[in-house]
CSV table of C-alpha atoms in Angstrom, one decimal:
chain,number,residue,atom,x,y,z
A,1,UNK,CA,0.0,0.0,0.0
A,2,UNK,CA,1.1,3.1,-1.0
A,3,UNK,CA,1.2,6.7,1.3
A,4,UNK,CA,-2.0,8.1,-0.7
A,5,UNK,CA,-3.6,4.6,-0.4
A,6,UNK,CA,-2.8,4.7,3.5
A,7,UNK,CA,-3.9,8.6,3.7
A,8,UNK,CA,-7.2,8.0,1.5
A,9,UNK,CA,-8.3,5.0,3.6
A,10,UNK,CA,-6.8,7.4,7.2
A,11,UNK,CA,-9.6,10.3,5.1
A,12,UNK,CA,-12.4,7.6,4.7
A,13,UNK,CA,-12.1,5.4,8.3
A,14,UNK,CA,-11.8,8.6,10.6
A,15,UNK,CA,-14.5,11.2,8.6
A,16,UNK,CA,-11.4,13.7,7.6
A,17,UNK,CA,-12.2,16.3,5.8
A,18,UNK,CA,-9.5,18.3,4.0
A,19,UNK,CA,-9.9,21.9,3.0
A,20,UNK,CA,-6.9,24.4,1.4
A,21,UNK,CA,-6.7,28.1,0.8
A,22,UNK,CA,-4.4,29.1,-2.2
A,23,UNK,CA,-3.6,32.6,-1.5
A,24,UNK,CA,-2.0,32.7,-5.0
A,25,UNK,CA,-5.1,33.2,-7.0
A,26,UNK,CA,-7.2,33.3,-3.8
A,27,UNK,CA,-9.3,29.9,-3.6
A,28,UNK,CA,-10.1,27.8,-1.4
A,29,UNK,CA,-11.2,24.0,-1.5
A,30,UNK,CA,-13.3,22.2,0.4
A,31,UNK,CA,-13.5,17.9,0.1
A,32,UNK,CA,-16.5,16.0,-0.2
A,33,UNK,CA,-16.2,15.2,3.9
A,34,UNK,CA,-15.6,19.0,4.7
A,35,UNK,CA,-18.9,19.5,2.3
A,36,UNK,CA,-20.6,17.3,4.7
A,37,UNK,CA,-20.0,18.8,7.8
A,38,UNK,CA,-20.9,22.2,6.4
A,39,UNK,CA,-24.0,20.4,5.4
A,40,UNK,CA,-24.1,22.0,1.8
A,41,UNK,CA,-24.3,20.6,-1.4
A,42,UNK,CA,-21.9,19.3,-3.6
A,43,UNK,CA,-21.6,21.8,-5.9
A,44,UNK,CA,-20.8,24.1,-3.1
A,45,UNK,CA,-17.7,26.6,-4.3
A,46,UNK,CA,-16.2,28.1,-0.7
A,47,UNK,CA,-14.5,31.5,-1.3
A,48,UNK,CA,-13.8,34.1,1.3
A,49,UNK,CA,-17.0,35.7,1.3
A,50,UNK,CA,-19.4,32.6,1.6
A,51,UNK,CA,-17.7,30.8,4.4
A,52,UNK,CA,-18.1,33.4,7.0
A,53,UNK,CA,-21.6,32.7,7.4
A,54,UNK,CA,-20.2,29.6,9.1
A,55,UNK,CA,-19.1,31.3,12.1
A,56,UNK,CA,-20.3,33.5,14.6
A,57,UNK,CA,-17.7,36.6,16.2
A,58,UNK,CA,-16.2,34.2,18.5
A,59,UNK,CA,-15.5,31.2,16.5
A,60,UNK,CA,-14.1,33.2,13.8
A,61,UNK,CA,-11.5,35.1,16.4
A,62,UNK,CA,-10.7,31.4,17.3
A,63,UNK,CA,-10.3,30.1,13.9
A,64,UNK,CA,-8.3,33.2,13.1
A,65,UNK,CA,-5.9,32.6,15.7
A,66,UNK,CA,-5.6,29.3,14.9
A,67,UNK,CA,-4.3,30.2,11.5
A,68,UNK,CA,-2.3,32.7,12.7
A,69,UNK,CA,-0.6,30.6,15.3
A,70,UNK,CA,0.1,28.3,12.5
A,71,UNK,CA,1.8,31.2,10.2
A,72,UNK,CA,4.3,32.4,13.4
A,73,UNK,CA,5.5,29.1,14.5
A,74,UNK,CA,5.5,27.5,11.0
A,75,UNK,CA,4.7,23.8,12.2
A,76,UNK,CA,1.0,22.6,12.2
A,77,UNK,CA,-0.9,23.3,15.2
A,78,UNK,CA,-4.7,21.9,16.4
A,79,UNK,CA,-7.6,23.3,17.6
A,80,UNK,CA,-11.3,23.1,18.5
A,81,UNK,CA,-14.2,26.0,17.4
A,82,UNK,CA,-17.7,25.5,16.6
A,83,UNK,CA,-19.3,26.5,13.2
A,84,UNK,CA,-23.3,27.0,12.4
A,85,UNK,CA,-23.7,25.2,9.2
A,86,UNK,CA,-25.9,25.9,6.1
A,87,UNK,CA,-28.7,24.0,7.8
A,88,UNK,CA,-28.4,25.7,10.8
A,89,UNK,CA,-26.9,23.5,13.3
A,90,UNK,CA,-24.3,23.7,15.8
A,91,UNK,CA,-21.5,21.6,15.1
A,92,UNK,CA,-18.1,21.3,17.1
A,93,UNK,CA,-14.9,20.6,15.1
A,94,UNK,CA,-11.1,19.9,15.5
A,95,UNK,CA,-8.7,21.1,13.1
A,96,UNK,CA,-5.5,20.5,12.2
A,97,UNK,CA,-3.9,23.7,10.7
A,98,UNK,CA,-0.6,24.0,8.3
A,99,UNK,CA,1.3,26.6,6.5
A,100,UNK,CA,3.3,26.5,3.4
A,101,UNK,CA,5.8,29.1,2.6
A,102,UNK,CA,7.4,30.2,-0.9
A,103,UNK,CA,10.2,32.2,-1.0
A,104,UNK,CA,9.6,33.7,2.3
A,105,UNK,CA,6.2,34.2,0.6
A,106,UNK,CA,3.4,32.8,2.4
A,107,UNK,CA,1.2,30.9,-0.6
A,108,UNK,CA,-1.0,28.5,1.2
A,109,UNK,CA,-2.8,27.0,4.2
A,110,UNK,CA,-4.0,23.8,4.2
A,111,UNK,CA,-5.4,20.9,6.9
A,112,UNK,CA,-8.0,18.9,8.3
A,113,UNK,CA,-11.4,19.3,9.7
A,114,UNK,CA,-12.8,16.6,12.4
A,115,UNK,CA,-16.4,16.4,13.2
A,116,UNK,CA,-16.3,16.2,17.0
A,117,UNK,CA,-19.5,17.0,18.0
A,118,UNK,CA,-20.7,14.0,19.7
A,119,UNK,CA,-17.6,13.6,21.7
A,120,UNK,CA,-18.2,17.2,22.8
A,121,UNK,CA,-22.0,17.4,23.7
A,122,UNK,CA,-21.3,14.2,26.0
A,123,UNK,CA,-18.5,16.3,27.6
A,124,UNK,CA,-20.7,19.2,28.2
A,125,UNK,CA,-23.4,17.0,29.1
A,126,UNK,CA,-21.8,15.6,32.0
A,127,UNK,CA,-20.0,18.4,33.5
A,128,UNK,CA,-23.4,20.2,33.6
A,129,UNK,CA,-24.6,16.8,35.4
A,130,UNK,CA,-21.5,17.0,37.6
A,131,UNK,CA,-22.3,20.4,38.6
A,132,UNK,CA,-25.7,19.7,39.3
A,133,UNK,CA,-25.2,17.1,41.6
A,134,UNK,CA,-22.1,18.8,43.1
A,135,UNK,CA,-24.8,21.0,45.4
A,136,UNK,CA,-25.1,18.1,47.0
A,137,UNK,CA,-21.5,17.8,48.5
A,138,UNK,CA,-21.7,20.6,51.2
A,139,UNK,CA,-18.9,19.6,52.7
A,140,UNK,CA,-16.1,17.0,52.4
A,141,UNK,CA,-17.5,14.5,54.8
A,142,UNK,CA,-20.4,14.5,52.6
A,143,UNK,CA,-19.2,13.3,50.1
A,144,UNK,CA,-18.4,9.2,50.3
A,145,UNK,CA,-22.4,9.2,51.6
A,146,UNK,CA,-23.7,11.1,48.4
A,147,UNK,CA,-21.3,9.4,46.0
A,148,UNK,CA,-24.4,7.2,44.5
A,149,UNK,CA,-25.9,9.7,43.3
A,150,UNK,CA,-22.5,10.8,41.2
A,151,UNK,CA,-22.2,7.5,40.2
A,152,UNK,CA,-26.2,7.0,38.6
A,153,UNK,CA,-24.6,10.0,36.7
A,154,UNK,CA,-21.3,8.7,35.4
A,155,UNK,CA,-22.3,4.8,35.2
A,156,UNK,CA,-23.4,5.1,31.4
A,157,UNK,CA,-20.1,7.0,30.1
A,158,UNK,CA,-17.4,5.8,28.9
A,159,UNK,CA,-14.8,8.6,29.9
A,160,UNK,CA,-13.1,8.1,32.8
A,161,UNK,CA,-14.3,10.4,36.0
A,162,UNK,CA,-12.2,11.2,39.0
A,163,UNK,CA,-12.8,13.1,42.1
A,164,UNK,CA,-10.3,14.5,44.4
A,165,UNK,CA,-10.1,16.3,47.7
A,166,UNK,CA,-8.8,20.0,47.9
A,167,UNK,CA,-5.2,18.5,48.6
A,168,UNK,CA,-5.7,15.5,44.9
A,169,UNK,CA,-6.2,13.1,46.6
A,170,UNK,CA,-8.7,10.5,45.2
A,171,UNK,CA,-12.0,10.1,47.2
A,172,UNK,CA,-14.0,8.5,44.2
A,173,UNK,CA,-13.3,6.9,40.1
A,174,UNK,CA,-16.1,5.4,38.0
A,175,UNK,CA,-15.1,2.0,36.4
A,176,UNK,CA,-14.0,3.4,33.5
A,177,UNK,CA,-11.1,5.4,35.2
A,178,UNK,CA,-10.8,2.1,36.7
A,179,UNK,CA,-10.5,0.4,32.8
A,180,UNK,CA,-8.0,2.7,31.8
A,181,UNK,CA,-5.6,2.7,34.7
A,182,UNK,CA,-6.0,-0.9,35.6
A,183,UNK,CA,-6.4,0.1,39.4
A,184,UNK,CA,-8.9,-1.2,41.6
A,185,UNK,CA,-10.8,1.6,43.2
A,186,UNK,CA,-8.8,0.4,47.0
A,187,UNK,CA,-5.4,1.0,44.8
A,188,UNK,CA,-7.0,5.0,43.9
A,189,UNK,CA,-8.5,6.1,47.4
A,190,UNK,CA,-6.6,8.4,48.9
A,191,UNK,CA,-3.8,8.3,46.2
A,192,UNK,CA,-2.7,11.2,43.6
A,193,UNK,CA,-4.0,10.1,40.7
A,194,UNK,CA,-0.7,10.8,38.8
A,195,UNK,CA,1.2,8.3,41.2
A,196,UNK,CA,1.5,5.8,38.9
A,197,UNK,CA,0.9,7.6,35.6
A,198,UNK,CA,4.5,9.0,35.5
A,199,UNK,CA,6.7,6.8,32.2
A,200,UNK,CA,9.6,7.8,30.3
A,201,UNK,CA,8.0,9.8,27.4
A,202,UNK,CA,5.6,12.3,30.1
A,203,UNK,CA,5.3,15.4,28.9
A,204,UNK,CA,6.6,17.3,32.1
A,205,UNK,CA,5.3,20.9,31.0
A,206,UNK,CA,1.7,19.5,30.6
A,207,UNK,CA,2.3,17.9,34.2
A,208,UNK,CA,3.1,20.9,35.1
A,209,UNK,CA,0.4,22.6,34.0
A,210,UNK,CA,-2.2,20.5,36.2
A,211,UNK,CA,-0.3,21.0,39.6
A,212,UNK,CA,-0.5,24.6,38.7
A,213,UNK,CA,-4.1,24.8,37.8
A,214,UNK,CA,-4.9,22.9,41.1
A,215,UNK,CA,-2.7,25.5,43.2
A,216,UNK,CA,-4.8,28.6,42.0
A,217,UNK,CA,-8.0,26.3,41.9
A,218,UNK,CA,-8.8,26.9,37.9
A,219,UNK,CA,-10.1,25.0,35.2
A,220,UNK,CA,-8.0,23.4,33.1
A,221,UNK,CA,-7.8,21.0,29.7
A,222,UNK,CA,-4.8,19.1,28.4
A,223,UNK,CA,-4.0,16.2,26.3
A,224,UNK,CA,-0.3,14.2,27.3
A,225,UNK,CA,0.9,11.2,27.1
A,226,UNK,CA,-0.3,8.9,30.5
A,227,UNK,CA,0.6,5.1,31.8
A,228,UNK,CA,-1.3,2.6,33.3
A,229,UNK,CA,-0.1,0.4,36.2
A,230,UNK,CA,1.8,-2.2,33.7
A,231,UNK,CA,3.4,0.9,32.2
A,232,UNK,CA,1.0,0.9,28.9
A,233,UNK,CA,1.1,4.4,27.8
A,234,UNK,CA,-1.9,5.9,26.1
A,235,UNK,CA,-3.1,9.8,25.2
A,236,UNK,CA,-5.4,11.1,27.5
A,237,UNK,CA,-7.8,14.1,27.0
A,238,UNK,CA,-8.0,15.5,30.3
A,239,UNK,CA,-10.4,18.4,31.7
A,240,UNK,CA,-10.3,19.1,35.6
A,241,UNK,CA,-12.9,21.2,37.1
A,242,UNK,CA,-12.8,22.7,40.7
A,243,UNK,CA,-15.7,22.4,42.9
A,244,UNK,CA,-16.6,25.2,45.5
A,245,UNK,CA,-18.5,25.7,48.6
A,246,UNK,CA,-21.1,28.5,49.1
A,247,UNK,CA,-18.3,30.0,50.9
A,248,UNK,CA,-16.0,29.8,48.0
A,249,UNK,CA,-13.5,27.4,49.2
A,250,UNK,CA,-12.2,24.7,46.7
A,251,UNK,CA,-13.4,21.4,48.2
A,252,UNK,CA,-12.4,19.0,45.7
A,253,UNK,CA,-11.9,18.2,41.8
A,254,UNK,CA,-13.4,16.2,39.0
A,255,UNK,CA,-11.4,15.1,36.3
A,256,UNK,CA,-12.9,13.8,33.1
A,257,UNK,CA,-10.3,11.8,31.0
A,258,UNK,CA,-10.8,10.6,27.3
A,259,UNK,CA,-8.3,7.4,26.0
A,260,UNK,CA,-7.8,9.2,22.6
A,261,UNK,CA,-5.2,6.9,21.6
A,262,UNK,CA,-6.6,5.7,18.0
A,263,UNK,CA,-7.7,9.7,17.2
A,264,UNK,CA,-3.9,10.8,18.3
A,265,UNK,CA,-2.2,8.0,16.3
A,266,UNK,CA,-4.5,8.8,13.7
A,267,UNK,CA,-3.4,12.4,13.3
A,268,UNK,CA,0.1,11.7,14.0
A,269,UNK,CA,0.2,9.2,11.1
A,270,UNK,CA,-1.8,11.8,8.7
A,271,UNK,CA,0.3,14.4,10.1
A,272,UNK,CA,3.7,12.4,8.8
A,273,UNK,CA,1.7,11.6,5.8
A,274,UNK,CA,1.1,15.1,4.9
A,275,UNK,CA,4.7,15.9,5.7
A,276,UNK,CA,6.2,13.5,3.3
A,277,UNK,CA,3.6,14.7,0.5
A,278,UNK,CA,4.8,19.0,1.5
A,279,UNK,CA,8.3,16.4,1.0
A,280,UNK,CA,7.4,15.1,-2.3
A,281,UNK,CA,6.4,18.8,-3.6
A,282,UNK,CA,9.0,20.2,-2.8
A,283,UNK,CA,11.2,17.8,-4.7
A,284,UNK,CA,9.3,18.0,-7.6
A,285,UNK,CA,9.5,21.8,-7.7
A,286,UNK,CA,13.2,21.5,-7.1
A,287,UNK,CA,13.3,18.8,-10.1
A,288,UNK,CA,11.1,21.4,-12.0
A,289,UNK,CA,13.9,24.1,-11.5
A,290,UNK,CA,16.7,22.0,-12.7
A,291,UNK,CA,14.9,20.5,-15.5
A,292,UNK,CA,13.9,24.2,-16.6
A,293,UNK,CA,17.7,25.1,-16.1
A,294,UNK,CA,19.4,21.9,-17.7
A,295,UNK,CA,17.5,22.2,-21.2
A,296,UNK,CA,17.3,25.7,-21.3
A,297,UNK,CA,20.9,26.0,-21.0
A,298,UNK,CA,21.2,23.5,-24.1
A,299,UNK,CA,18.5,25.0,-26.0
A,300,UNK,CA,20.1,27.9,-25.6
A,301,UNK,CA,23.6,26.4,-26.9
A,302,UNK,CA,21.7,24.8,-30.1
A,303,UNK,CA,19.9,28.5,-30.8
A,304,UNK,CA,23.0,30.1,-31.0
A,305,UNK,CA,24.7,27.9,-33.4
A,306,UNK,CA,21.8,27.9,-35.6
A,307,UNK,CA,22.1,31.3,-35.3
A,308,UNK,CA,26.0,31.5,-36.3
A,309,UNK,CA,25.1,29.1,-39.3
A,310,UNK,CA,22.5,31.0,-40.8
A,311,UNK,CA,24.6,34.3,-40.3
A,312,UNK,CA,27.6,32.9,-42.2
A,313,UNK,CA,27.8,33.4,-46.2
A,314,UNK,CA,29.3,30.0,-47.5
A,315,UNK,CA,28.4,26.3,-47.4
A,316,UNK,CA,32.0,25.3,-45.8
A,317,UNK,CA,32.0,28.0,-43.1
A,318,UNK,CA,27.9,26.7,-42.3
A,319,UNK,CA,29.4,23.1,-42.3
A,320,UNK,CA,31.9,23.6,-39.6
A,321,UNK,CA,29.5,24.6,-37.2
A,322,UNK,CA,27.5,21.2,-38.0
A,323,UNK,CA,30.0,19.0,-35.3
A,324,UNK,CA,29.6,22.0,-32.8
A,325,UNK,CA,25.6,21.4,-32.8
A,326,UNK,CA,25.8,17.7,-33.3
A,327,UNK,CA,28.3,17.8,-30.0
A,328,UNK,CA,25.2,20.3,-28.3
A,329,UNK,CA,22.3,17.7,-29.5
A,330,UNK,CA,24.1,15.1,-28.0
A,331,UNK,CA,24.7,16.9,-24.7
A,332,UNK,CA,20.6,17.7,-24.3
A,333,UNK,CA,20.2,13.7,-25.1
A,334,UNK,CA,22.3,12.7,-22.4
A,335,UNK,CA,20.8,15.5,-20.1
A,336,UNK,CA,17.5,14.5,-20.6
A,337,UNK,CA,18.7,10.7,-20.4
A,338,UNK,CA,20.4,12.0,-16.8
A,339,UNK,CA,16.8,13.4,-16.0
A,340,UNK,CA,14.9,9.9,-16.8
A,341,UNK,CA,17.7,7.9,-14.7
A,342,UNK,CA,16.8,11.2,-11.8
A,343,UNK,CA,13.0,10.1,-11.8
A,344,UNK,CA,13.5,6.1,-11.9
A,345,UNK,CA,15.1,6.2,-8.9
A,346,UNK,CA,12.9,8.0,-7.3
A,347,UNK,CA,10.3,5.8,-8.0
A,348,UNK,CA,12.1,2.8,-7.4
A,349,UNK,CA,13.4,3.2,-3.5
A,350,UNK,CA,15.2,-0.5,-4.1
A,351,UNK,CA,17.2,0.8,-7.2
A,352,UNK,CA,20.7,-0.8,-6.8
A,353,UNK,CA,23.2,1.1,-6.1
A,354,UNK,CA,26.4,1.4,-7.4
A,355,UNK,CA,30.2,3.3,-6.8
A,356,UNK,CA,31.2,6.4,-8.7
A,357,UNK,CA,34.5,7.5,-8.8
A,358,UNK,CA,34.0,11.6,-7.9
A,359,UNK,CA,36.9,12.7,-9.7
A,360,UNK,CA,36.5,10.9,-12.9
A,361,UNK,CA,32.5,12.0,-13.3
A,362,UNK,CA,34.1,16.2,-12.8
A,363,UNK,CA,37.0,15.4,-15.2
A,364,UNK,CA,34.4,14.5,-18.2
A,365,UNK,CA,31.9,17.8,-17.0
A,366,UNK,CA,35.0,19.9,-17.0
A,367,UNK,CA,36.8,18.4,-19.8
A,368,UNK,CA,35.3,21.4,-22.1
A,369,UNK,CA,36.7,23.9,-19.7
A,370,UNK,CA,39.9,22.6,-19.6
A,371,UNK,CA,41.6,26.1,-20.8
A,372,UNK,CA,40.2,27.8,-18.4
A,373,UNK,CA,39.8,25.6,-15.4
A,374,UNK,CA,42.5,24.2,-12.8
A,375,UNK,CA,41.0,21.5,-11.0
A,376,UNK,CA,42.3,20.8,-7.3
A,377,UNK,CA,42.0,17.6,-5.6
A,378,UNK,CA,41.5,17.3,-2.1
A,379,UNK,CA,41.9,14.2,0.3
A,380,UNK,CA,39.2,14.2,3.3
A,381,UNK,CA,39.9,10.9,5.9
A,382,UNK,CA,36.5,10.4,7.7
């Protein structure tokens, strides 16, 4: 299977959609998947005008930044934003956001669009429910005798739900924190949940992240790398919540965690897959230029003989330029022999390989310069 086999079938089993803005002739492009989650037609033609209908102030500022936090750190970034389609519905979607640059020249921006709207209404859904029932936890030795209730909420979802005390420490987990971690609910109580989440590719800035959104009592939402007890790492999309008293004191915090392991592999693997195909067009456009310079140069070489032959008087002085122009068409044939050989191998990854010697192959291009050139050899021992 090729890479556009493997990133059409990536396009078809996650619901990708790909759209591209060509700032050179100002177009964009929308795929039949984007299409869909726009809900218009298929005849649809985006342009700059028509697709702001799909967001409301705030979502465009978002999707803005996105793009623009894309263009300053020239690597592909994600993000999340909401759009009212042409059917009026409320959709939620995750984007994946690159830039391509041309002579310092910024020419195009291209990605992905996810439809993650399900994903995201369940999330809403039960923080709303969290909060509801959260009333019910005046205080903290309240809590172990009102956790049913908190658990008729969580029992039908499959993210992972985790409370803490004020200090992290775990007072409750639904069974599908317990799934994911491979703890038993004894081996959580009264534990950090990161105690055994800690492996050797943790992301130590996202870590640090949480403790510092649980020391000023915030929200906060991150996606890292976690473990479970035998050390099986998975991504985890993690949002923590702090719960307050009618006071205003923190008395404890839920964390909702999503096993986004497939999504993130997914993305990575499209991600690489897009990189080898900005990889691919960029070689092409570099084989472009030296094909454009190569025969040019020869053409060039062939014009002006022709040129000197048609300017000179007698049939002897046009002959003698005959071997100068036979010597030229024989130069373009072996360029554009060269330029074959070029593209076979990079087709053929398994070409076999064989040894040149260096200073022979300069010898034969400089051989016609020989006059003019003096050619100096130098020994490097590696």
């Amino acid at each position: 299977m090729d890479k556009q086999e493997i990133y059409n079938q990536t396009i078809d089993t996650f619901e990708i959609g790909i759209w591209d803005i060509n700032l050179k002739n100002n177009r964009i492009f929308f795929d039949a998947n984007t299409k869909s989650f726009f809900e218009v037609s298929e005849d649809f033609m985006p342009d700059f005008k028509n697709t702001l209908v799909f967001f409301n102030r705030k979502n465009l500022i978002q999707f803005k930044s996105l793009l623009q936090k894309a263009i300053e750190n020239q690597i592909p970034v994600c993000g999340k934003f909401q759009i009212i389609t042409a059917q009026k519905t409320i959709k939620h979607l995750e984007c994946i956001c690159q830039v391509e640059f041309m002579a310092n020249q910024l020419h195009r921006i291209h990605g992905t669009f996810k439809d993650i709207t399900t994903e995201q209404e369940r999330t809403i859904a039960i923080e709303l429910a969290i909060k509801k029932f959260s009333s019910v936890f005046s205080n903290a030795n309240d809590v172990i005798e009102n956790l049913s209730l908190l658990s008729l909420v969580a029992s039908e979802t499959t993210d992972s739900i985790i409370i803490t005390n004020a200090e992290g420490k775990a007072i409750w987990a639904n069974q599908a924190y317990m799934n994911l971690t491979d703890l038993t609910l004894e081996q959580i109580i009264g534990k950090k949940p990161n105690y055994i989440s800690i492996g050797i590719e943790t992301n130590f800035e996202k870590i640090k992240k949480i403790q510092q959104a649980l020391e000023k009592k915030q929200e906060t939402k991150v996606v890292f790398q976690n473990y479970n007890k035998y050390k099986k790492k998975y991504w985890l999309e993690l949002n923590i919540t702090p719960i307050f008293d009618s006071k205003g004191n923190c008395t404890k915090f839920i964390g909702i965690g999503r096993d986004i392991t497939a999504t993130k592999e997914k993305e990575i693997e499209l991600k690489n897959i897009l990189e080898v195909s900005n990889q691919q067009n960029n070689k092409l456009l570099n084989f472009a230029h030296i094909v454009s310079h190569n025969i040019r140069s020869h053409t060039c070489n062939l014009q002006m003989v022709l040129n000197v032959i048609d300017e000179t008087d007698t049939i002897d002085e046009k002959l003698s330029f005959i071997e100068m122009f036979k010597e030229g068409t024989e130069k373009l044939s072996k360029t554009i022999e060269n330029l074959n050989e070029v593209i076979t191998i990079q087709k053929n990854s398994k070409t076999k390989k064989t040894i040149v010697n260096l200073k022979s192959e300069i010898e034969k291009i400089t051989h016609s310069f020989k006059d003019k050139l003096v050619l100096h050899t130098i020994f490097l021992l590696i």
